[in-house]
Amino acid sequence: MEEPLIPVTDLAAALEADTVTLLDVRWRQGGPPGRPEYLEGHISGARFVDLDADLAGHAGAGGRHPLPAPEDFGAAMRRAGVRADRDVVVYDDWQGWGAARAWWVLRWAGHPRVRVLDGGLAAWRAAGHPLSRTEPAAGDGDFVPAPGAVPLLDADAAAELARRGVLLDARAAERYRGETEPIDRVAGHIPGAVSAPTTENTGADGRFLPAAALADRFAALGAGSGAEVGVYCGSGVSGAHEVLALAAAGIPAALYVGSWSEWSSDPDRPVATGPQPG
């Protein structure tokens, strides 16, 4: 499995050699749009990608962030300069969630070489690198999506995986337990799912834990070597971050993109509460 993360030093060298396409994916759950912050300062050469507009379809029965239509996604990536034969690096400035979603959707669409800047914009600035306010012109990419390059779960497949394999719930533990639900219709979790908050994949500096530490974490949750693993979250954003953490640990995993926002919208689907899978 290709290394999914890139450290600041390697990104700086790649930009100097002009060997990567750089995407800025500013996004915060419940927060303002990321473009104004991008315009205030970004890594030189990065083009802005809007998570809600470019990395997801319209909210509805399929959840808050369903998969984008391939033709729309392809057009957005070509405007961003993405080419099939050129490495892509993505970053954000909030927990790595937006960048992870871009990484996952590009991989789902068949791009073979995508990495996430470990630690995001904060790590870049901490290393003393400058930011730019110059927005590059629209790109001339040639990327054409070929969906299906990574495993994907729908609601029925997620329910089945929770019974026969390991389905990780990447949301905050209190949402998993059903103690609070600030966004979706019903509180709780998919029966059989295991609580695995995304926030425990990174350290205080926002960088991912070392691969061995991540592997130990997931093994303790039942997602060790050889396990069939799936992930869901609220709407397929933080869950992509968990899939990224698993990939960094060498563990392949499928994402349930509709996640809890889709699952909980159907009153006929069962809901478990409490600290145990149920």
Tab-separated table of C-alpha atoms in Angstrom, residues 25-235:
chain	number	residue	atom	x	y	z
A	25	VAL	CA	-9.260	21.839	1.098
A	26	ARG	CA	-10.263	24.242	3.891
A	27	TRP	CA	-13.405	22.939	5.588
A	28	ARG	CA	-14.813	22.936	9.114
A	29	GLN	CA	-17.861	21.057	10.310
A	30	GLY	CA	-20.545	23.661	10.860
A	31	GLY	CA	-18.052	26.404	10.103
A	32	PRO	CA	-17.865	29.143	7.472
A	33	PRO	CA	-16.766	28.420	3.895
A	34	GLY	CA	-13.025	27.905	3.576
A	35	ARG	CA	-12.335	30.019	0.513
A	36	PRO	CA	-11.964	33.377	2.338
A	37	GLU	CA	-9.319	31.859	4.621
A	38	TYR	CA	-7.584	30.351	1.590
A	39	LEU	CA	-7.411	33.805	0.002
A	40	GLU	CA	-5.879	35.215	3.186
A	41	GLY	CA	-2.946	32.830	2.898
A	42	HIS	CA	-2.174	29.428	1.411
A	43	ILE	CA	0.826	27.382	0.336
A	44	SER	CA	2.118	28.899	-2.885
A	45	GLY	CA	0.707	27.182	-5.953
A	46	ALA	CA	-2.231	25.536	-4.156
A	47	ARG	CA	-5.666	25.742	-5.717
A	48	PHE	CA	-8.748	25.789	-3.518
A	49	VAL	CA	-11.157	22.848	-3.592
A	50	ASP	CA	-14.593	23.258	-1.987
A	51	LEU	CA	-15.536	20.105	-0.072
A	52	ASP	CA	-19.289	20.665	-0.215
A	53	ALA	CA	-19.365	21.686	-3.887
A	54	ASP	CA	-16.557	19.589	-5.383
A	55	LEU	CA	-16.121	16.527	-3.147
A	56	ALA	CA	-19.777	15.678	-2.486
A	57	GLY	CA	-23.119	15.537	-4.193
A	58	HIS	CA	-26.277	17.233	-2.994
A	59	ALA	CA	-27.420	16.317	0.513
A	60	GLY	CA	-30.492	14.114	0.629
A	61	ALA	CA	-31.531	10.519	1.207
A	62	GLY	CA	-27.921	9.415	0.651
A	63	GLY	CA	-26.639	11.545	3.519
A	64	ARG	CA	-25.167	14.998	3.995
A	65	HIS	CA	-22.063	14.336	1.863
A	66	PRO	CA	-22.884	11.645	-0.713
A	67	LEU	CA	-20.447	10.865	-3.488
A	68	PRO	CA	-20.187	13.523	-6.199
A	69	ALA	CA	-21.273	12.713	-9.735
A	70	PRO	CA	-18.111	11.493	-11.504
A	71	GLU	CA	-18.472	14.001	-14.331
A	72	ASP	CA	-18.823	16.918	-11.894
A	73	PHE	CA	-15.910	15.719	-9.788
A	74	GLY	CA	-13.732	15.240	-12.841
A	75	ALA	CA	-14.463	18.767	-14.076
A	76	ALA	CA	-13.612	20.219	-10.646
A	77	MET	CA	-10.342	18.302	-10.484
A	78	ARG	CA	-9.339	19.353	-13.989
A	79	ARG	CA	-9.973	23.001	-13.022
A	80	ALA	CA	-7.743	22.363	-10.015
A	81	GLY	CA	-4.980	21.151	-12.325
A	82	VAL	CA	-5.128	17.461	-11.432
A	83	ARG	CA	-3.453	15.250	-13.997
A	84	ALA	CA	-3.543	11.471	-14.178
A	85	ASP	CA	0.250	11.154	-14.396
A	86	ARG	CA	1.194	13.697	-11.708
A	87	ASP	CA	1.281	13.290	-7.933
A	88	VAL	CA	-1.338	15.154	-5.902
A	89	VAL	CA	-0.915	16.483	-2.373
A	90	VAL	CA	-3.876	17.775	-0.361
A	91	TYR	CA	-3.960	19.737	2.887
A	92	ASP	CA	-6.311	21.681	5.151
A	93	ASP	CA	-6.169	23.651	8.383
A	94	TRP	CA	-8.630	21.772	10.618
A	95	GLN	CA	-7.992	18.243	11.905
A	96	GLY	CA	-7.138	16.882	8.465
A	97	TRP	CA	-10.746	15.981	7.744
A	98	GLY	CA	-11.177	17.956	4.530
A	99	ALA	CA	-7.843	16.798	3.167
A	100	ALA	CA	-8.675	13.180	4.000
A	101	ARG	CA	-12.001	13.466	2.178
A	102	ALA	CA	-10.183	14.785	-0.921
A	103	TRP	CA	-7.596	11.996	-0.643
A	104	TRP	CA	-10.311	9.358	-0.393
A	105	VAL	CA	-12.517	10.673	-3.225
A	106	LEU	CA	-9.533	10.973	-5.560
A	107	ARG	CA	-8.538	7.395	-4.739
A	108	TRP	CA	-12.134	6.205	-5.220
A	109	ALA	CA	-12.089	7.931	-8.599
A	110	GLY	CA	-8.939	6.074	-9.621
A	111	HIS	CA	-6.085	8.520	-9.104
A	112	PRO	CA	-3.088	6.342	-8.162
A	113	ARG	CA	-0.862	8.842	-6.335
A	114	VAL	CA	-2.474	11.069	-3.717
A	115	ARG	CA	-1.028	12.033	-0.334
A	116	VAL	CA	-2.086	14.199	2.601
A	117	LEU	CA	0.240	16.765	4.166
A	118	ASP	CA	0.821	15.405	7.663
A	119	GLY	CA	-0.121	18.102	10.158
A	120	GLY	CA	-1.670	20.303	7.491
A	121	LEU	CA	-1.147	24.032	7.191
A	122	ALA	CA	-0.131	24.328	10.850
A	123	ALA	CA	2.844	22.017	10.279
A	124	TRP	CA	3.852	23.984	7.182
A	125	ARG	CA	3.816	27.260	9.105
A	126	ALA	CA	5.541	25.736	12.141
A	127	ALA	CA	8.424	24.762	9.872
A	128	GLY	CA	8.866	28.420	8.927
A	129	HIS	CA	7.530	28.242	5.393
A	130	PRO	CA	5.710	31.297	4.015
A	131	LEU	CA	2.169	31.601	2.726
A	132	SER	CA	0.939	33.285	-0.423
A	133	ARG	CA	-2.128	35.361	-1.270
A	134	THR	CA	-1.707	34.856	-5.004
A	135	GLU	CA	-4.395	32.595	-6.419
A	136	PRO	CA	-3.178	30.485	-9.359
A	137	ALA	CA	-5.142	30.576	-12.582
A	138	ALA	CA	-7.493	27.703	-13.280
A	139	GLY	CA	-5.603	24.525	-14.031
A	140	ASP	CA	-5.470	22.507	-17.230
A	141	GLY	CA	-5.760	19.036	-15.738
A	142	ASP	CA	-6.648	15.922	-17.674
A	143	PHE	CA	-7.916	13.636	-14.912
A	144	VAL	CA	-10.969	11.568	-15.838
A	145	PRO	CA	-12.525	9.630	-12.930
A	146	ALA	CA	-12.794	5.867	-13.082
A	147	PRO	CA	-14.919	5.191	-9.964
A	148	GLY	CA	-14.604	2.051	-7.930
A	149	ALA	CA	-10.872	1.908	-7.285
A	150	VAL	CA	-11.328	1.502	-3.510
A	151	PRO	CA	-13.884	-0.507	-1.471
A	152	LEU	CA	-17.172	1.183	-0.686
A	153	LEU	CA	-20.032	0.262	1.641
A	154	ASP	CA	-23.724	1.037	1.442
A	155	ALA	CA	-26.083	0.751	4.420
A	156	ASP	CA	-26.789	-2.964	3.981
A	157	ALA	CA	-23.111	-3.804	3.492
A	158	ALA	CA	-22.174	-1.787	6.583
A	159	ALA	CA	-24.732	-3.680	8.667
A	160	GLU	CA	-23.429	-7.009	7.399
A	161	LEU	CA	-19.797	-6.030	8.004
A	162	ALA	CA	-20.638	-5.086	11.594
A	163	ARG	CA	-21.744	-8.715	12.078
A	164	ARG	CA	-18.946	-10.572	10.303
A	165	GLY	CA	-15.980	-8.187	10.475
A	166	VAL	CA	-15.097	-4.877	12.139
A	167	LEU	CA	-17.103	-1.704	11.550
A	168	LEU	CA	-15.483	1.330	13.185
A	169	ASP	CA	-17.522	4.394	14.186
A	170	ALA	CA	-15.248	7.431	13.791
A	171	ARG	CA	-17.521	9.944	15.534
A	172	ALA	CA	-17.046	11.339	19.025
A	173	ALA	CA	-17.651	8.704	21.713
A	174	GLU	CA	-20.651	10.538	23.189
A	175	ARG	CA	-22.397	10.489	19.824
A	176	TYR	CA	-21.647	6.781	19.463
A	177	ARG	CA	-23.142	6.121	22.906
A	178	GLY	CA	-26.252	8.104	21.994
A	179	GLU	CA	-25.811	10.681	24.734
A	180	THR	CA	-26.006	13.564	22.259
A	181	GLU	CA	-26.723	14.069	18.578
A	182	PRO	CA	-26.205	17.659	17.417
A	183	ILE	CA	-26.786	17.045	13.711
A	184	ASP	CA	-28.728	13.929	12.744
A	185	ARG	CA	-32.266	12.731	13.447
A	186	VAL	CA	-31.466	9.934	15.898
A	187	ALA	CA	-28.694	9.395	18.449
A	188	GLY	CA	-26.771	6.133	18.743
A	189	HIS	CA	-24.783	3.853	16.459
A	190	ILE	CA	-25.085	1.025	13.943
A	191	PRO	CA	-25.579	-2.228	15.895
A	192	GLY	CA	-22.298	-4.104	16.112
A	193	ALA	CA	-20.099	-1.089	15.340
A	194	VAL	CA	-17.087	-0.326	17.538
A	195	SER	CA	-16.355	3.176	18.828
A	196	ALA	CA	-13.096	4.531	17.359
A	197	PRO	CA	-13.052	8.362	17.477
A	198	THR	CA	-11.053	9.966	14.689
A	199	THR	CA	-9.523	12.427	17.141
A	200	GLU	CA	-7.425	9.605	18.625
A	201	ASN	CA	-5.546	9.113	15.334
A	202	THR	CA	-3.462	12.254	15.790
A	203	GLY	CA	-1.286	13.883	18.403
A	204	ALA	CA	-1.598	17.326	19.954
A	205	ASP	CA	0.301	18.823	17.003
A	206	GLY	CA	-2.254	17.518	14.490
A	207	ARG	CA	0.136	14.999	12.981
A	208	PHE	CA	-0.833	11.356	12.693
A	209	LEU	CA	0.535	8.974	15.285
A	210	PRO	CA	3.405	6.764	14.098
A	211	ALA	CA	2.311	3.808	11.988
A	212	ALA	CA	3.132	1.297	14.748
A	213	ALA	CA	1.054	3.223	17.288
A	214	LEU	CA	-1.865	3.398	14.864
A	215	ALA	CA	-1.582	-0.334	14.173
A	216	ASP	CA	-1.643	-1.047	17.913
A	217	ARG	CA	-4.666	1.198	18.362
A	218	PHE	CA	-6.671	-0.514	15.651
A	219	ALA	CA	-5.575	-4.007	16.686
A	220	ALA	CA	-6.959	-3.296	20.178
A	221	LEU	CA	-10.285	-2.474	18.508
A	222	GLY	CA	-10.288	-5.752	16.576
A	223	ALA	CA	-9.032	-4.238	13.338
A	224	GLY	CA	-5.722	-6.026	13.224
A	225	SER	CA	-3.943	-7.676	10.327
A	226	GLY	CA	-6.279	-9.891	8.320
A	227	ALA	CA	-9.522	-8.368	9.643
A	228	GLU	CA	-12.152	-7.109	7.230
A	229	VAL	CA	-12.574	-3.468	8.223
A	230	GLY	CA	-15.096	-0.771	7.432
A	231	VAL	CA	-15.556	2.783	8.714
A	232	TYR	CA	-18.401	5.242	9.038
A	233	CYS	CA	-18.858	8.600	10.737
A	234	GLY	CA	-21.510	11.317	10.510
A	235	SER	CA	-21.412	11.987	6.781
